[in-house]
Amino acid sequence: RQQLEAEISKNADLFAWSSADMPGIDTNFICHRLAIHREAKLVAQRKQKVSGERREAIIAETQKLIKAGFIREVQHTTSLANVVLVKKSSGKWRMCVDYTDLNKESFKTRKNGSKGGGAGIILDGPNKVTVEQSLKFDFKVTNNQAEYEALLAWLRITQRGIPDQEHPSIEILTYSIFTIHHIPREQNVSADLLSKLASTKCPRQHRTIIQETLNSPSLDDKIVNVSESAERGWMIDIWNYLKEGTLPEDKDKARKMRVRSAKFIIIDNDLFKRGISIPLLKCLAESQATYVVEEIHRGICGMHSGARSMATRVLRAGYYWPTLKSDCQAYVQRCKECQQFGNTNRQPPEVLHQMMSPWPFAQWEMDILGPFRPAKGSSKGQWADELPSILWAYHCTPQSTTQEMPYRLTFGADIMILVEVGETSHRRHAFDNEQNAQEAAVILDLIDELREEA
């Protein structure tokens, strides 16, 4: 058997793996005839007409879903079903939308380039159509470069379709908008195997898989021009005025800029705002603000608080940007856990009456303790994995008995939350290791007084 397998592998190029390996054969023998009337007219679903009252309800509900980030505009509108409105008993309208066909319209790509020497690409399309490609690199690449080359290879597939086909049986459209998500390796086994195949197997041995060898990187440019205006965002005008004294040409705008810039200061190439609750607030760009909001809301110390409470916690952590309050409110509205487990209106339809006879509870020797609120996470039985984060949150939360944090009663100092490590705050930016060790020793000597007061 081993000898037979070795002989087949040795003469792999002599076998006809596809119709492209059999030149000279009439296509009538290898192609199936589809009974399609080419002159038939394409049929698309017509737009349904609705009354004025229903049209207003549709516009209002659609704007709410777009603002919450739940839906977005798509280009393939003919594949969507018309909305259906059902009138409620309260007089309002309920809008129903069918998303079934929309989920089947685009290819889903899985890529892996973490293994040295190769990368694998898998396109999962509608109607259970799967396209596989194996890449081999003839040059040294890092993990990030391999991932980038795999992404560029996927974009090339979408532009040229499936190669080695005289009449491609699969047509892949070029999309103007696509989304990239990270998939863990344990959930991306197929692409991982393709990357190993590219670095271990001989070329042309697996003709059922699209194989490609890259002899050089797709992009050789070494110089990258980063725009400071795009990076700093709303801070660019204030930054230019404080650094170079640049003012707008309009007199009113220039006067407003001078008044506004008086509240800001640049320290070590970072812009800070002079605050009232906090002396210095670090100014963040849009990408930095997104990380801070997510970390404070659902991070290791997050408790899925409301918009006002979350905005206050961001200020206490030492950060600022102009749309802080509205961004926190929008994030809470998009948070699935907050909407699922948030407080709902359960006001009774009539006045409640007191129950004067407590004898059932006295007989059972029990009292009402509930209702117990469900947890806002999805850990379920995996409580052991969540225990370290719960203990950390407990140690940095003031207790009702002592009004102090257990961490402060142990070490005598306030804790530094993780968001200040991910996005450097002012006190971490001015951190001095030698001075901190001396201050920590002094605090530990005075910690007994703090414990007695607690």
Coordinates of C-alpha atoms in Angstrom, one line a residue:
R1 CA 0.0 0.0 0.0
Q2 CA 2.8 2.4 0.9
Q3 CA 4.5 1.7 -2.5
L4 CA 1.2 2.4 -4.3
E5 CA 0.7 5.7 -2.5
A6 CA 4.2 6.7 -3.2
E7 CA 3.8 5.9 -6.9
I8 CA 0.5 8.0 -7.1
S9 CA 2.1 10.9 -5.3
K10 CA 5.1 10.8 -7.6
N11 CA 2.9 11.0 -10.8
A12 CA 0.3 13.4 -9.3
D13 CA 0.7 15.7 -12.3
L14 CA -0.5 12.9 -14.7
F15 CA -3.9 12.7 -13.2
A16 CA -6.9 14.8 -14.3
W17 CA -8.1 16.5 -11.2
S18 CA -10.5 18.9 -13.0
S19 CA -11.8 19.7 -16.4
A20 CA -8.9 22.1 -17.0
D21 CA -6.5 19.1 -17.1
M22 CA -8.3 17.5 -20.0
P23 CA -7.8 19.8 -23.0
G24 CA -9.4 19.0 -26.3
I25 CA -12.5 17.4 -24.9
D26 CA -15.8 18.8 -26.0
T27 CA -17.5 20.8 -23.3
N28 CA -20.8 19.0 -24.0
F29 CA -19.4 15.9 -22.3
I30 CA -18.4 17.6 -19.1
C31 CA -21.0 20.4 -18.7
H32 CA -24.6 20.1 -17.6
R33 CA -27.3 21.9 -19.4
L34 CA -29.6 24.1 -17.3
A35 CA -33.1 24.6 -18.6
I36 CA -33.1 28.4 -18.3
H37 CA -35.1 30.8 -20.5
R38 CA -32.5 33.5 -21.3
E39 CA -35.1 35.9 -22.6
A40 CA -37.2 35.7 -19.4
K41 CA -37.7 39.0 -17.5
L42 CA -36.1 39.3 -14.1
V43 CA -38.7 39.5 -11.3
A44 CA -38.0 41.7 -8.2
Q45 CA -40.3 42.3 -5.3
R46 CA -42.2 45.5 -5.6
K47 CA -42.2 48.1 -2.9
Q48 CA -45.3 47.8 -0.8
K49 CA -47.4 51.0 -0.4
V50 CA -48.5 51.9 3.1
S51 CA -50.8 54.5 4.5
G52 CA -49.6 57.7 6.0
E53 CA -50.0 56.6 9.6
R54 CA -48.1 53.4 9.0
R55 CA -45.4 55.2 7.1
E56 CA -44.7 57.5 10.1
A57 CA -44.5 54.5 12.4
I58 CA -42.1 52.7 10.0
I59 CA -39.8 55.8 9.8
A60 CA -39.8 56.3 13.6
E61 CA -39.0 52.6 14.4
T62 CA -36.3 52.5 11.7
Q63 CA -34.6 55.6 13.0
K64 CA -34.6 54.1 16.5
L65 CA -32.9 50.9 15.2
I66 CA -30.3 52.8 13.2
K67 CA -29.5 55.1 16.1
A68 CA -29.1 52.1 18.4
G69 CA -26.7 50.4 15.8
F70 CA -29.0 47.4 15.4
I71 CA -29.5 47.7 11.7
R72 CA -27.8 49.5 8.8
E73 CA -28.4 50.3 5.2
V74 CA -27.5 47.5 2.6
Q75 CA -27.1 47.6 -1.1
H76 CA -29.0 44.4 -2.0
T77 CA -32.4 45.8 -1.3
T78 CA -34.2 43.3 -3.6
S79 CA -33.4 40.5 -1.3
L80 CA -35.3 42.0 1.7
A81 CA -38.9 41.4 2.5
N82 CA -41.4 44.3 3.0
V83 CA -42.0 45.2 6.6
V84 CA -45.2 44.1 8.3
L85 CA -47.0 46.4 10.8
V86 CA -49.3 45.0 13.5
K87 CA -51.4 47.3 15.6
K88 CA -51.1 46.8 19.4
S89 CA -54.0 47.0 21.8
S90 CA -52.5 50.3 23.2
G91 CA -52.9 52.0 19.8
K92 CA -49.1 51.8 18.8
W93 CA -47.6 49.9 15.9
R94 CA -45.3 46.9 16.0
M95 CA -43.0 46.6 13.0
C96 CA -41.8 43.1 11.9
V97 CA -38.9 42.6 9.6
D98 CA -37.7 39.4 8.0
Y99 CA -33.8 39.1 8.0
T100 CA -33.6 35.5 6.9
D101 CA -32.4 36.0 3.4
L102 CA -30.2 38.9 4.3
N103 CA -27.9 36.6 6.3
K104 CA -27.3 34.4 3.2
E105 CA -26.2 37.2 0.9
S106 CA -22.5 37.6 1.7
F107 CA -19.5 35.3 1.9
K108 CA -18.0 34.7 5.4
T109 CA -14.2 34.4 5.3
R110 CA -12.0 32.5 7.8
K111 CA -8.2 33.2 7.6
N112 CA -5.2 31.9 9.4
G113 CA -1.6 33.0 8.9
S114 CA -0.2 32.4 12.4
K115 CA 1.8 29.3 11.4
G116 CA 5.1 30.1 9.7
G117 CA 5.4 29.5 6.0
G118 CA 1.8 29.4 4.9
A119 CA -1.7 30.8 5.3
G120 CA -5.2 29.4 4.7
I121 CA -8.4 31.1 3.5
I122 CA -11.9 29.6 3.6
L123 CA -14.9 31.4 2.1
D124 CA -18.3 30.2 3.4
G125 CA -20.9 31.3 1.0
P126 CA -24.7 30.9 0.6
N127 CA -26.2 27.5 -0.4
K128 CA -23.3 25.7 1.4
V129 CA -20.7 26.8 -1.2
T130 CA -17.2 26.7 0.2
V131 CA -14.0 28.0 -1.5
E132 CA -10.6 27.1 -0.1
Q133 CA -7.3 28.6 -0.8
S134 CA -3.8 27.7 0.5
L135 CA -1.0 30.3 0.4
K136 CA 2.7 29.6 0.5
F137 CA 5.3 32.4 1.3
D138 CA 8.8 32.2 -0.2
F139 CA 9.9 35.0 2.1
K140 CA 10.2 35.6 5.8
V141 CA 7.0 36.9 7.4
T142 CA 5.8 37.6 10.9
N143 CA 2.5 36.6 12.3
N144 CA 1.0 40.0 11.6
Q145 CA 2.4 40.1 8.0
A146 CA 0.9 36.6 7.3
E147 CA -2.5 37.7 8.5
Y148 CA -2.3 40.8 6.3
E149 CA -1.2 38.8 3.2
A150 CA -4.2 36.4 3.8
L151 CA -6.5 39.4 3.9
L152 CA -5.1 40.8 0.6
A153 CA -5.4 37.3 -1.0
W154 CA -9.1 37.2 0.0
L155 CA -9.6 40.6 -1.6
R156 CA -8.0 39.4 -4.8
I157 CA -10.3 36.4 -4.9
T158 CA -13.4 38.7 -4.7
Q159 CA -12.1 40.7 -7.7
R160 CA -11.1 37.9 -10.1
G161 CA -13.4 35.1 -9.1
I162 CA -12.4 31.4 -9.1
P163 CA -9.3 30.8 -11.2
D164 CA -8.6 27.9 -13.6
Q165 CA -12.2 27.9 -14.8
E166 CA -13.1 28.7 -18.4
H167 CA -16.6 29.5 -17.3
P168 CA -16.5 30.2 -13.6
S169 CA -19.3 28.3 -11.9
I170 CA -19.2 30.7 -8.9
E171 CA -19.5 34.4 -9.2
I172 CA -18.1 36.4 -6.3
L173 CA -19.2 40.0 -6.1
T174 CA -16.8 42.9 -5.1
Y175 CA -18.1 44.4 -1.9
S176 CA -17.5 48.0 -1.0
I177 CA -18.1 47.4 2.7
F178 CA -16.9 44.4 4.7
T179 CA -16.3 43.7 8.4
I180 CA -13.3 41.9 10.0
H181 CA -13.7 39.9 13.2
H182 CA -11.0 37.9 15.1
I183 CA -11.8 34.1 15.4
P184 CA -9.8 32.1 18.0
R185 CA -7.6 29.4 16.7
E186 CA -9.6 26.6 18.4
Q187 CA -12.7 27.7 16.4
N188 CA -10.8 28.1 13.1
V189 CA -9.3 24.6 12.7
S190 CA -10.0 24.3 8.9
A191 CA -8.0 27.5 8.1
D192 CA -5.2 26.3 10.4
L193 CA -5.0 23.1 8.5
L194 CA -4.8 24.9 5.2
S195 CA -1.9 27.1 6.5
K196 CA 0.0 23.9 7.5
L197 CA -0.8 22.4 4.1
A198 CA 0.8 25.3 2.3
S199 CA 4.1 24.9 4.2
T200 CA 4.3 21.1 4.1
K201 CA 2.8 19.7 0.9
C202 CA 4.2 19.8 -2.6
P203 CA 2.6 22.2 -5.1
R204 CA -0.1 20.9 -7.5
Q205 CA -0.6 17.8 -5.2
H206 CA -4.1 18.9 -4.1
R207 CA -5.9 20.2 -7.1
T208 CA -9.2 20.6 -5.4
I209 CA -7.8 23.5 -3.4
I210 CA -6.8 26.8 -4.9
Q211 CA -3.0 27.1 -4.3
E212 CA -0.9 30.2 -4.7
T213 CA 2.7 31.0 -3.9
L214 CA 3.8 34.5 -3.1
N215 CA 7.4 35.3 -3.9
S216 CA 7.5 38.8 -2.5
P217 CA 5.3 40.8 -0.2
S218 CA 2.2 42.4 -1.7
L219 CA 3.3 45.9 -0.5
D220 CA 7.0 46.9 -0.3
D221 CA 6.4 50.4 0.9
K222 CA 8.3 51.2 4.1
I223 CA 7.2 54.8 4.7
V224 CA 3.8 55.4 6.2
N225 CA 2.4 58.9 6.5
V226 CA 0.2 59.3 9.6
S227 CA -2.0 62.3 9.6
E228 CA -1.9 64.0 13.0
S229 CA -5.3 65.7 12.4
A230 CA -7.0 62.4 11.9
E231 CA -5.3 60.9 15.0
R232 CA -6.1 63.8 17.3
G233 CA -9.6 64.5 16.0
W234 CA -11.4 67.2 18.0
M235 CA -8.1 68.3 19.7
I236 CA -6.3 69.4 16.6
D237 CA -7.4 73.1 16.7
I238 CA -6.6 73.4 20.4
W239 CA -3.3 71.6 19.9
N240 CA -2.2 73.9 17.0
Y241 CA -3.0 77.0 19.0
L242 CA -1.1 75.9 22.1
K243 CA 1.9 74.6 20.1
E244 CA 2.1 77.1 17.3
G245 CA -0.3 79.9 18.2
T246 CA -2.4 79.2 15.1
L247 CA -5.9 80.8 15.1
P248 CA -8.8 80.7 12.7
E249 CA -9.2 83.6 10.3
D250 CA -12.7 84.5 11.6
K251 CA -12.4 86.9 14.6
D252 CA -15.3 85.3 16.5
K253 CA -13.9 81.8 16.1
A254 CA -10.5 83.1 17.1
R255 CA -11.8 84.7 20.2
K256 CA -13.7 81.5 21.2
M257 CA -10.6 79.4 20.5
R258 CA -8.5 81.6 22.9
V259 CA -11.2 81.3 25.6
R260 CA -11.6 77.6 25.2
S261 CA -7.8 76.8 25.0
A262 CA -7.3 78.5 28.4
K263 CA -8.7 75.4 30.0
F264 CA -6.2 73.1 28.3
I265 CA -2.5 72.4 28.8
I266 CA 0.1 70.2 27.0
I267 CA 2.2 67.9 29.2
D268 CA 4.8 65.6 27.7
N269 CA 3.1 65.6 24.2
D270 CA -0.3 64.9 25.7
L271 CA -3.3 67.3 26.0
F272 CA -4.9 67.7 29.4
K273 CA -8.0 69.7 30.5
R274 CA -8.1 71.6 33.7
G275 CA -11.0 70.1 35.6
I276 CA -13.0 71.0 38.7
S277 CA -13.6 67.5 40.2
I278 CA -10.2 66.3 39.0
P279 CA -7.2 68.7 38.6
L280 CA -6.1 67.4 35.2
L281 CA -8.2 65.3 32.8
K282 CA -6.4 63.5 29.9
C283 CA -8.0 64.3 26.5
L284 CA -8.7 61.3 24.4
A285 CA -9.4 60.7 20.7
E286 CA -12.3 58.7 19.4
S287 CA -10.5 55.3 19.4
Q288 CA -9.1 55.9 22.9
A289 CA -12.5 57.0 24.2
T290 CA -14.1 53.8 22.8
Y291 CA -11.7 51.6 24.7
V292 CA -12.1 53.6 28.0
V293 CA -16.0 53.4 27.8
E294 CA -16.0 49.7 27.1
E295 CA -13.4 48.9 29.8
I296 CA -15.3 50.9 32.5
H297 CA -18.7 49.6 31.5
R298 CA -18.0 45.9 31.1
G299 CA -14.3 45.5 32.1
I300 CA -13.0 43.7 35.2
C301 CA -14.3 46.5 37.4
G302 CA -17.4 47.2 35.3
M303 CA -20.8 46.9 36.7
H304 CA -23.0 47.8 33.7
S305 CA -24.0 51.1 35.3
G306 CA -26.2 53.8 33.8
A307 CA -25.1 56.6 31.5
R308 CA -24.7 59.3 34.2
S309 CA -22.9 57.0 36.6
M310 CA -20.6 55.8 33.9
A311 CA -19.7 59.3 32.8
T312 CA -18.9 60.2 36.4
R313 CA -16.6 57.1 36.7
V314 CA -14.8 58.1 33.5
L315 CA -14.1 61.6 34.9
R316 CA -12.9 60.1 38.2
A317 CA -10.5 57.9 36.3
G318 CA -9.1 61.1 34.8
Y319 CA -10.3 61.2 31.2
Y320 CA -12.2 63.7 29.1
W321 CA -13.6 64.3 25.6
P322 CA -16.4 66.6 24.4
T323 CA -19.1 64.0 23.8
L324 CA -18.5 62.0 27.0
K325 CA -22.0 62.0 28.3
S326 CA -23.8 61.3 25.0
D327 CA -21.3 58.5 24.1
C328 CA -21.9 56.8 27.5
Q329 CA -25.7 57.1 26.9
A330 CA -25.4 55.6 23.4
Y331 CA -23.2 52.8 24.6
V332 CA -25.7 51.8 27.4
Q333 CA -28.5 51.8 24.9
R334 CA -26.5 49.4 22.7
C335 CA -25.4 47.1 25.5
K336 CA -27.3 43.8 25.3
E337 CA -27.0 42.9 29.0
C338 CA -28.3 46.3 30.1
Q339 CA -31.3 46.1 27.8
Q340 CA -32.0 42.5 28.8
F341 CA -31.6 42.7 32.5
G342 CA -32.4 46.4 33.1
N343 CA -35.3 47.7 35.2
T344 CA -38.7 47.4 33.5
N345 CA -41.9 49.1 34.3
R346 CA -44.0 46.7 36.3
Q347 CA -46.5 49.2 37.7
P348 CA -49.8 47.4 38.6
P349 CA -52.9 48.3 36.7
E350 CA -54.8 49.1 40.0
V351 CA -54.0 50.2 43.6
L352 CA -52.4 47.6 45.7
H353 CA -54.0 46.6 49.1
Q354 CA -52.1 45.7 52.2
M355 CA -52.2 42.1 53.5
M356 CA -53.0 42.6 57.2
S357 CA -52.7 38.9 58.2
P358 CA -49.1 37.8 58.5
W359 CA -49.9 34.4 59.9
P360 CA -48.8 32.3 56.8
F361 CA -45.3 33.7 57.1
A362 CA -45.2 33.3 60.9
Q363 CA -46.3 29.6 60.5
W364 CA -43.6 28.9 57.9
E365 CA -41.0 30.8 59.9
M366 CA -39.9 32.7 56.8
D367 CA -39.9 36.2 55.3
I368 CA -39.8 37.7 51.8
L369 CA -36.2 38.4 50.8
G370 CA -36.6 38.6 47.0
P371 CA -36.9 39.2 44.2
F372 CA -33.3 38.2 43.5
R373 CA -32.0 39.9 40.4
P374 CA -30.3 37.7 37.8
A375 CA -26.7 38.3 37.0
K376 CA -25.9 40.4 33.9
G377 CA -23.2 38.0 32.6
S378 CA -23.5 34.8 30.6
S379 CA -21.0 32.7 32.5
K380 CA -23.7 30.3 33.9
G381 CA -21.9 27.3 35.4
Q382 CA -18.4 28.7 34.7
W383 CA -18.3 30.7 38.0
A384 CA -14.8 29.5 38.8
D385 CA -13.4 31.4 35.8
E386 CA -15.1 34.6 36.8
L387 CA -14.1 34.3 40.5
P388 CA -10.8 36.3 40.2
S389 CA -12.5 39.3 38.6
I390 CA -15.3 39.2 41.2
L391 CA -12.8 39.2 44.0
W392 CA -10.8 42.1 42.4
A393 CA -14.0 44.1 42.1
Y394 CA -14.8 43.3 45.7
H395 CA -11.4 44.5 46.9
C396 CA -11.7 47.9 45.2
T397 CA -15.3 48.6 46.2
P398 CA -16.1 50.5 49.5
Q399 CA -17.9 48.3 51.9
S400 CA -21.1 49.4 53.8
T401 CA -19.7 48.5 57.2
T402 CA -16.3 50.4 57.1
Q403 CA -17.0 52.8 54.2
E404 CA -13.5 51.8 52.9
M405 CA -12.1 49.5 50.3
P406 CA -10.5 46.3 51.5
Y407 CA -7.5 47.0 49.3
R408 CA -7.0 50.4 51.0
L409 CA -7.3 48.8 54.5
T410 CA -4.6 46.3 53.5
F411 CA -2.0 48.5 51.7
G412 CA -3.1 52.0 52.8
A413 CA -3.4 53.4 49.2
D414 CA -6.0 53.7 46.5
I415 CA -6.1 51.1 43.9
M416 CA -5.2 51.8 40.2
I417 CA -7.9 50.3 38.0
L418 CA -7.1 48.5 34.8
V419 CA -8.3 51.2 32.4
E420 CA -5.5 53.5 33.7
V421 CA -3.0 50.8 32.6
G422 CA -4.6 50.3 29.1
E423 CA -4.9 54.1 28.5
T424 CA -2.2 55.9 30.6
S425 CA -3.8 58.4 33.0
H426 CA -2.0 61.4 34.4
R427 CA -1.0 59.9 37.7
R428 CA 0.4 56.8 35.9
H429 CA 2.2 59.1 33.4
A430 CA 3.9 60.9 36.3
F431 CA 4.7 57.7 38.1
D432 CA 8.2 57.5 39.8
N433 CA 9.1 54.0 41.0
E434 CA 11.7 55.1 43.6
Q435 CA 9.5 57.8 45.0
N436 CA 6.5 55.4 45.0
A437 CA 8.5 52.9 47.1
Q438 CA 9.3 55.5 49.7
E439 CA 5.7 56.8 49.9
A440 CA 4.4 53.2 50.2
A441 CA 6.7 52.6 53.2
V442 CA 5.4 55.7 54.9
I443 CA 1.8 54.8 54.2
L444 CA 2.3 51.3 55.7
D445 CA 3.7 52.9 58.9
L446 CA 0.5 55.0 59.3
I447 CA -2.0 52.3 58.2
D448 CA -3.0 51.4 61.8
E449 CA -4.6 54.8 62.2
L450 CA -6.6 54.3 59.0
R451 CA -7.8 50.9 60.2
E452 CA -8.9 52.2 63.6
E453 CA -10.9 55.0 62.0
A454 CA -12.7 52.5 59.8

